[in-house]
Every structure is written in structure tokens, then in C-alpha cells.
Coordinates of C-alpha atoms in Angstrom, one line a residue:
M1 CA -1.9 -53.2 -126.4
A2 CA 1.3 -55.4 -126.2
K3 CA 3.2 -56.6 -129.2
K4 CA 5.3 -59.7 -129.0
Y5 CA 8.4 -60.8 -131.1
I6 CA 9.3 -64.3 -131.7
M7 CA 12.3 -65.6 -133.5
Y8 CA 12.0 -69.0 -135.1
G9 CA 14.0 -70.5 -137.9
G10 CA 15.9 -67.4 -138.2
V11 CA 13.0 -65.2 -138.8
L12 CA 11.5 -62.5 -136.4
F13 CA 7.8 -62.5 -136.1
E14 CA 5.9 -59.5 -134.8
D15 CA 2.1 -59.9 -133.5
S16 CA -0.4 -58.4 -131.3
I17 CA -3.0 -59.7 -129.0
E18 CA -5.6 -57.5 -130.9
N19 CA -5.1 -59.8 -134.0
Y20 CA -6.4 -62.6 -132.0
L21 CA -9.2 -60.9 -130.2
N22 CA -10.8 -59.8 -133.3
R23 CA -11.1 -63.3 -134.5
E24 CA -14.4 -65.4 -134.1
S25 CA -12.2 -67.8 -132.1
A26 CA -8.5 -68.3 -131.0
S27 CA -6.3 -70.9 -129.7
I28 CA -5.6 -70.5 -126.0
C29 CA -2.0 -71.0 -127.0
Q30 CA -2.1 -67.6 -128.9
F31 CA -3.8 -65.9 -125.9
L32 CA -0.9 -67.4 -123.7
H33 CA 1.8 -66.1 -125.8
F34 CA 1.3 -62.6 -124.5
L35 CA 1.3 -63.7 -121.0
C36 CA 4.9 -62.7 -119.3
I37 CA 5.9 -64.8 -116.4
E38 CA 9.6 -64.4 -116.5
D39 CA 9.8 -63.5 -112.6
I40 CA 7.6 -66.4 -111.7
S41 CA 9.7 -68.8 -113.9
K42 CA 12.8 -67.6 -112.3
Y43 CA 11.4 -68.1 -108.9
V44 CA 10.3 -71.7 -109.8
E45 CA 13.8 -72.4 -111.1
R46 CA 15.5 -71.1 -107.9
T47 CA 13.1 -72.7 -105.4
F48 CA 12.2 -76.2 -107.2
Y49 CA 15.3 -77.0 -109.4
T50 CA 18.9 -77.9 -108.7
N51 CA 21.9 -76.4 -110.7
K52 CA 21.9 -79.6 -112.9
S53 CA 21.5 -78.4 -116.6
W54 CA 19.4 -81.5 -117.7
H55 CA 16.8 -80.2 -115.5
F56 CA 16.3 -77.4 -118.0
K57 CA 15.4 -79.2 -121.3
Y58 CA 12.2 -77.1 -121.5
R59 CA 11.8 -73.3 -120.6
I60 CA 9.8 -73.2 -117.2
S61 CA 7.5 -70.4 -118.6
S62 CA 6.6 -73.0 -121.5
M63 CA 5.8 -75.8 -119.0
I64 CA 3.7 -73.3 -117.1
K65 CA 1.7 -72.2 -120.0
L66 CA 1.2 -75.7 -121.1
F67 CA -0.6 -76.7 -117.8
I68 CA -2.7 -73.7 -118.3
A69 CA -3.8 -75.0 -121.6
M70 CA -4.3 -78.4 -120.2
C71 CA -6.8 -76.9 -117.6
F72 CA -8.3 -74.7 -120.1
R73 CA -8.8 -77.5 -122.5
Q74 CA -9.7 -80.0 -119.8
L75 CA -7.8 -82.8 -121.3
S76 CA -5.4 -85.4 -120.0
Y77 CA -1.7 -84.8 -119.9
E78 CA -1.3 -87.1 -122.9
K79 CA -4.1 -85.7 -124.9
T80 CA -3.0 -82.0 -124.1
V81 CA 0.5 -82.4 -125.7
S82 CA -1.0 -84.3 -128.8
S83 CA -3.6 -81.7 -129.3
L84 CA -0.6 -78.9 -129.8
T85 CA -0.1 -78.0 -133.4
E86 CA 3.1 -76.9 -134.6
E87 CA 2.2 -73.1 -134.5
E88 CA 1.2 -73.6 -130.7
A89 CA 4.4 -75.1 -129.8
I90 CA 6.3 -72.3 -131.3
L91 CA 4.0 -69.8 -129.7
L92 CA 4.5 -71.5 -126.2
S93 CA 8.3 -71.4 -127.1
F94 CA 8.9 -75.2 -127.3
Y95 CA 11.9 -74.9 -129.7
D96 CA 15.6 -75.1 -128.9
E97 CA 18.5 -72.8 -130.0
K98 CA 18.8 -74.6 -133.2
G99 CA 15.2 -73.8 -134.1
L100 CA 13.8 -77.4 -133.6
I101 CA 10.4 -77.9 -132.1
K102 CA 10.7 -80.0 -128.8
V103 CA 7.5 -80.6 -127.1
P104 CA 7.4 -82.5 -123.7
S105 CA 5.6 -86.1 -123.4
G106 CA 2.7 -86.3 -121.3
K107 CA 4.8 -88.0 -118.5
T108 CA 7.2 -85.0 -118.5
L109 CA 4.2 -82.5 -117.9
H110 CA 2.7 -84.7 -115.4
H111 CA 6.0 -85.0 -113.4
F112 CA 6.5 -81.3 -113.5
V113 CA 3.1 -80.5 -112.1
K114 CA 3.0 -83.3 -109.6
Y115 CA 6.4 -83.7 -108.4
R116 CA 8.3 -80.9 -109.4
L117 CA 6.0 -78.2 -108.2
G118 CA 3.5 -80.2 -106.0
E119 CA 0.7 -78.9 -104.0
D120 CA 3.2 -76.7 -101.9
G121 CA 4.8 -75.3 -105.1
L122 CA 1.5 -74.3 -106.6
K123 CA 0.4 -72.5 -103.4
E124 CA 3.6 -70.3 -103.9
I125 CA 2.8 -69.7 -107.4
M126 CA -0.6 -68.8 -106.3
M127 CA 0.6 -66.3 -103.9
L128 CA 3.0 -64.7 -106.6
V129 CA 0.2 -64.3 -109.1
G130 CA -2.3 -63.1 -106.4
E131 CA 0.2 -60.3 -105.7
N132 CA 0.4 -59.7 -109.3
I133 CA -3.1 -59.3 -109.6
L134 CA -3.3 -56.9 -106.5
K135 CA -0.8 -54.7 -108.1
L136 CA -2.3 -54.7 -111.8
A137 CA -5.9 -54.3 -110.7
Q138 CA -5.4 -51.5 -108.0
I139 CA -8.7 -52.7 -106.6
K140 CA -9.4 -51.5 -102.8
E141 CA -12.2 -54.1 -102.0
A142 CA -11.9 -57.7 -101.4
K143 CA -14.6 -60.4 -100.6
I144 CA -14.5 -64.0 -99.6
D145 CA -16.9 -67.0 -100.2
S146 CA -16.9 -70.6 -100.6
T147 CA -18.1 -72.8 -103.6
P148 CA -18.8 -76.6 -103.9
L149 CA -16.4 -78.7 -105.8
E150 CA -18.7 -81.4 -106.9
A151 CA -17.9 -85.2 -106.7
S152 CA -19.6 -88.1 -108.1
R153 CA -22.7 -89.4 -106.5
Y154 CA -20.9 -92.5 -105.9
D155 CA -17.7 -91.3 -104.2
K156 CA -17.2 -92.9 -101.0
H157 CA -14.7 -90.3 -99.9
A158 CA -16.6 -87.0 -100.5
H159 CA -18.8 -85.6 -97.9
Y160 CA -22.5 -85.0 -98.8
N161 CA -23.4 -81.2 -97.8
P162 CA -27.3 -80.9 -97.3
H163 CA -27.4 -77.3 -98.5
Y164 CA -26.0 -78.0 -101.7
Q165 CA -27.6 -81.5 -101.8
C166 CA -24.5 -83.1 -103.3
K167 CA -21.2 -84.8 -102.6
M168 CA -18.5 -82.2 -102.6
D169 CA -15.3 -80.5 -101.5
K170 CA -15.2 -76.9 -100.9
A171 CA -13.1 -74.2 -102.2
H172 CA -12.8 -70.9 -100.0
I173 CA -11.8 -68.0 -102.4
T174 CA -10.7 -64.4 -101.8
M175 CA -11.4 -62.2 -104.7
V176 CA -10.6 -58.5 -105.2
G177 CA -13.2 -57.0 -107.4
T178 CA -13.8 -60.2 -109.7
Y179 CA -10.3 -61.2 -109.7
P180 CA -9.6 -64.4 -107.5
I181 CA -6.3 -64.0 -105.6
F182 CA -6.3 -66.8 -102.8
M183 CA -7.8 -70.2 -102.2
T184 CA -8.0 -72.9 -99.6
H185 CA -9.4 -76.4 -100.0
T186 CA -11.3 -78.3 -97.6
N187 CA -13.8 -81.2 -97.2
G188 CA -17.4 -80.4 -98.1
N189 CA -19.0 -80.0 -94.6
A190 CA -16.0 -77.8 -93.3
S191 CA -17.2 -74.5 -91.8
D192 CA -16.3 -71.3 -93.6
S193 CA -15.4 -69.3 -90.9
P194 CA -12.3 -70.9 -89.3
E195 CA -10.9 -70.6 -92.8
L196 CA -10.7 -66.7 -93.0
I197 CA -7.6 -66.3 -90.8
K198 CA -5.7 -68.1 -93.5
H199 CA -6.9 -65.7 -96.0
I200 CA -6.2 -62.8 -94.0
E201 CA -2.7 -64.0 -93.3
A202 CA -2.3 -64.4 -97.2
L203 CA -3.5 -60.9 -98.0
K204 CA -1.1 -59.5 -95.2
E205 CA 1.8 -61.5 -96.8
M206 CA 0.8 -60.1 -100.4
N207 CA 0.9 -56.6 -98.9
A208 CA -2.7 -56.1 -100.0
D209 CA -3.8 -52.4 -99.7
I210 CA -7.7 -52.8 -99.3
G211 CA -10.3 -50.9 -97.7
F212 CA -12.9 -53.3 -97.2
Y213 CA -13.2 -57.0 -96.8
S214 CA -16.9 -58.5 -97.4
A215 CA -18.2 -61.8 -96.3
D216 CA -21.6 -63.6 -95.9
G217 CA -23.3 -64.5 -92.5
G218 CA -21.2 -67.7 -92.2
Y219 CA -18.0 -65.6 -91.4
D220 CA -20.0 -63.6 -88.7
S221 CA -17.9 -63.8 -85.5
F222 CA -16.4 -61.1 -83.3
Q223 CA -13.0 -62.6 -83.7
N224 CA -13.1 -62.3 -87.5
H225 CA -14.4 -58.7 -87.4
A226 CA -11.2 -58.0 -85.2
D227 CA -8.8 -60.0 -87.2
I228 CA -9.8 -58.2 -90.6
W229 CA -9.6 -54.8 -88.9
Y230 CA -6.2 -55.5 -87.1
H231 CA -4.3 -57.3 -89.6
L232 CA -5.4 -55.7 -93.0
N233 CA -6.4 -52.2 -91.7
A234 CA -9.7 -52.6 -93.5
R235 CA -13.2 -52.4 -92.3
P236 CA -15.0 -55.9 -92.1
I237 CA -18.2 -55.9 -94.0
I238 CA -19.7 -59.1 -92.5
S239 CA -23.6 -59.7 -92.8
Y240 CA -25.3 -60.0 -89.5
S241 CA -28.5 -61.7 -88.6
S242 CA -31.9 -60.0 -88.7
N243 CA -32.2 -60.3 -84.9
A244 CA -28.7 -58.7 -84.2
V245 CA -28.5 -56.0 -81.6
V246 CA -26.1 -53.4 -80.4
N247 CA -23.7 -55.2 -78.0
K248 CA -23.0 -53.0 -75.1
E249 CA -19.5 -54.4 -74.3
G250 CA -18.6 -52.8 -77.8
E251 CA -19.8 -49.2 -76.8
I252 CA -17.1 -46.8 -76.4
E253 CA -17.8 -46.6 -72.6
R254 CA -16.8 -50.0 -72.2
I255 CA -13.8 -49.7 -74.5
D256 CA -12.6 -47.0 -72.4
H257 CA -13.4 -48.9 -69.2
W258 CA -10.8 -51.8 -70.5
V259 CA -8.3 -49.4 -71.7
N260 CA -8.2 -47.6 -68.3
K261 CA -8.2 -50.9 -66.4
K262 CA -5.1 -52.0 -68.3
W263 CA -3.4 -48.6 -67.8
K264 CA -0.2 -50.4 -66.2
R265 CA 0.3 -52.0 -69.6
G266 CA 0.1 -48.5 -71.3
G267 CA -3.8 -48.0 -71.8
D268 CA -4.6 -44.2 -72.5
I269 CA -8.4 -43.4 -72.6
H270 CA -7.5 -40.1 -74.1
A271 CA -5.8 -41.8 -77.2
K272 CA -7.5 -42.1 -80.6
I273 CA -10.2 -44.6 -80.8
E274 CA -7.9 -46.5 -83.4
D275 CA -5.1 -46.6 -81.2
K276 CA -7.4 -47.9 -78.2
L277 CA -8.6 -50.6 -80.4
K278 CA -5.0 -51.6 -81.1
F279 CA -4.1 -51.7 -77.8
L280 CA -7.0 -53.8 -76.4
Y281 CA -6.5 -56.3 -79.6
E282 CA -2.8 -56.7 -78.5
N283 CA -3.9 -57.2 -74.9
S284 CA -6.3 -60.2 -75.8
R285 CA -9.5 -58.2 -76.0
H286 CA -10.4 -59.5 -79.6
E287 CA -14.0 -60.4 -79.1
Q288 CA -14.6 -56.7 -77.6
I289 CA -12.9 -55.3 -80.8
G290 CA -15.1 -57.4 -82.8
M291 CA -18.3 -56.2 -81.0
Y292 CA -17.5 -52.4 -81.5
L293 CA -16.8 -53.2 -85.2
R294 CA -20.1 -55.1 -85.5
N295 CA -21.8 -52.3 -83.8
Q296 CA -20.6 -49.8 -86.3
N297 CA -22.0 -51.9 -89.1
I298 CA -25.5 -52.1 -87.5
R299 CA -25.6 -48.5 -87.1
D300 CA -24.3 -47.6 -90.7
N301 CA -27.2 -46.9 -93.3
L302 CA -24.9 -47.4 -95.9
F303 CA -23.8 -50.9 -94.7
M304 CA -25.9 -52.8 -97.2
I305 CA -24.4 -50.6 -100.3
F306 CA -21.0 -51.9 -99.2
Y307 CA -22.2 -55.7 -98.6
K308 CA -23.9 -55.8 -102.3
K309 CA -20.5 -56.0 -103.8
R310 CA -20.1 -59.4 -102.5
V311 CA -22.8 -60.4 -105.1
E312 CA -20.0 -60.7 -107.6
C313 CA -18.7 -64.0 -106.0
E314 CA -21.0 -66.4 -107.5
P315 CA -21.1 -65.1 -111.1
T316 CA -17.2 -65.4 -110.8
H317 CA -17.3 -68.9 -109.3
R318 CA -19.7 -70.0 -112.2
H319 CA -17.2 -68.6 -114.8
M320 CA -14.3 -70.3 -113.3
K321 CA -16.3 -73.5 -113.6
N322 CA -17.2 -73.1 -117.2
T323 CA -13.4 -72.2 -117.8
V324 CA -11.5 -74.7 -116.2
K325 CA -12.3 -78.3 -114.3
F326 CA -13.2 -77.0 -110.9
D327 CA -14.7 -80.1 -109.5
I328 CA -13.2 -83.1 -108.0
R329 CA -14.7 -86.0 -110.4
K330 CA -12.7 -88.7 -111.3
V331 CA -9.7 -87.4 -109.1
R332 CA -8.0 -89.5 -106.6
V333 CA -8.5 -88.6 -103.0
E334 CA -4.8 -87.7 -102.3
S335 CA -4.6 -85.5 -105.5
R336 CA -7.8 -83.4 -105.0
G337 CA -5.9 -80.5 -103.2
L338 CA -3.4 -80.6 -105.9
Y339 CA -5.6 -80.3 -108.9
S340 CA -8.1 -77.9 -107.5
L341 CA -5.2 -75.7 -106.9
L342 CA -3.8 -76.3 -110.2
S343 CA -7.3 -75.2 -112.0
F344 CA -7.4 -72.1 -109.6
V345 CA -4.0 -71.1 -110.6
A346 CA -4.4 -71.5 -114.3
Y347 CA -7.6 -69.4 -114.1
Q348 CA -5.4 -66.7 -112.2
F349 CA -2.9 -66.7 -115.1
L350 CA -5.6 -65.9 -117.8
I351 CA -6.7 -63.2 -115.4
V352 CA -3.1 -61.9 -115.3
T353 CA -2.9 -62.2 -119.3
E354 CA -5.9 -59.8 -119.5
L355 CA -4.5 -57.3 -117.0
Q356 CA -0.9 -57.2 -118.5
N357 CA -2.3 -56.4 -122.0
S358 CA -4.9 -53.8 -120.7
L359 CA -7.9 -55.5 -122.2
Q360 CA -11.1 -53.6 -121.8
M361 CA -13.1 -56.6 -122.4
K362 CA -13.4 -58.8 -119.3
N363 CA -13.1 -62.5 -119.4
S364 CA -11.9 -62.3 -123.3
F365 CA -10.6 -66.0 -123.1
G366 CA -14.2 -67.2 -123.2
R367 CA -14.1 -67.5 -126.9
L368 CA -10.8 -69.3 -127.0
F369 CA -10.2 -73.1 -127.7

């Protein structure tokens, strides 16, 4: 496991994450001390800061770790700063070259989150962290599902969802294994299916190497089947209704018919089936590709074995809600996207800490405070 060295007051300290995990409880700041985010810090510095030296009074990595601690402790900006002990400030590197501890005010942390980064900045960080998780986890199966972000019953701006029987917004989350890598935020009654293409595009941008992408029946459309296959080179594992039937337009004979019909554009019925499907997708026959792929799932006796891996979604969503503030209660309407994303990114960073330190025990941050 990783060892970290820290210089404070002219003394070099050596420590290991094992020392904290063996305790009955440990501070979130002790855990975050072993999170390496220099690449993300440099990206934030290049993208969201000018060259003026006064912008760098505090290390960017320290500010990021401080907002992770805020989300984990579910405190306000001011209370988060006041809750830091001297040891925690040192662990988060809030000291200058002279060894003096300098902790930002709550207003400074608020400005960093809301105005320096903002929602767009957090989306970019989410993509970078998601890409790191993909590289570290090396998991080939992905899944998507939505989860409610509950609002107060008296909230005039949140939509009432009859399925969940509460007022809420929605978070649509893609995971690899049990690791969340991408999220979009919508109102509480938004359909799940239209969000999928955003997640596909995000996975493609992250250079995700996956073999399967699972989803429940809310995402069952021919277009979604085709988009997953074409853009991610992955098999769509999407639940279909009990009365679903094999669609004739998705049979090989009809595939060949349309390939042959478009021979002037390069259609070749003697090509491999993958090449035929790619050709038809690129010639606006998306639904036919989706029919073919769904037909394969209906005929596959092992389909349910692949689909059962999607059951990991709900336990992970519950764990996120127990770890960070993943709801919209007492959050202003215009800030809900920002703070939902902030909590999601904070949870991602906790996952990265585990992966970077090769911790065998999953969700090891459950005993932190």
C-alpha cells in the first residue's frame, strides 16, 4: 500500500494508509491525504485560473480535497472549515513555505466551488476522474440507471414522481462494476431513454473499453441498441418486455436486402455481418440495426445472466446517498445541478483513493468521520 511523506515544520513525516484503516475510525482528511490528484489540479490551474500569482494562495489539490471533506461531512462551507483540526489542515497541505498553517475561509471555499469551477468545471473534472477510474478498475462491463434526488414535500419547483411517490429531481448514472463514472441531472419526471446518448458520448470521450452496457426497460429502444453497439463497440444488454417478439426487419435476410439496395453507396452483401451493420448505421438505418441486436438478445439463453449484473446499481446508489448529500433538500433551484454534481464528484474521488492505494476492502471510507 502507498506511503506518503509530508514535510512540516522542517520535519519529514512518513505514513501509510494502513495505519488509518486499522483504526476503529479515522478522519476523512487522513484518508484524502493518500489521494493523488496532481494531474487534475494542473488541469484546473490551466483551465480555470489566470497567470496572476494571487490566484494561487492555496494549493488547488488542497481546495479540491476540502470540498470532498465538506460533501462527506455534509456540512456548510463555514462549518467545514471550522471543523478542521490542525492535523487535518496539515494532511490537506494547508501550510505555506514557512510552515505556517493557512486555512481558507468558508467564503473562499464557496467561491472556488461555485464561481471558479462552477457546474461546467465540475463536469470536466467528473470526466477526468471517470477516465481515471476506467484505467484503474479495468472492468469491461458498464451499466446505467437513474435514481431519485429527493426534495422537500413542500418544494414548489420539484416535480412529483408517481413511481417514487415523492417530489424529486433525477440523477442518471453510468457505472463500471460498482464505480460511478458519469452522471447527468434532470427534473424528476424526465424520461430515462433520451439521456443515454449523453452517457454514450461521454464514455466514448473517455476512451472506455467495455464489452457490455446494461440498462433496464426504460432504455429499451432500437435507437439505443444501435447507438451502444456503434459508438462503444459494446453489446447492449437492455431488458425487453415479456411480450417482445423477434422483429423480421432485423433478420439477416432483411439486413442483406437493405445492404444490396444501397450497393451504389458501397453496400456489400458478402461482407462480414459487423461491416454490414456498420454500413447500414452510417446510411441512416439505425432502427434496423437495433432490431437485429434486440433479436440476438431475445434468442440468447444467457441474456439474463449478463443482465443480472445490473442489480449492482441500486445498492451503489444507496451507498452514495449514505456517504454524501445526494438530494436536493434546502438547495436553491439554480444550484441543484451544481451541488448534485459536486456530491457525485466527491464520491468519485473517494473511489479513486481506494483504487490508487489498491485497497481490497470496498467502501473502506464507510468508517471515516
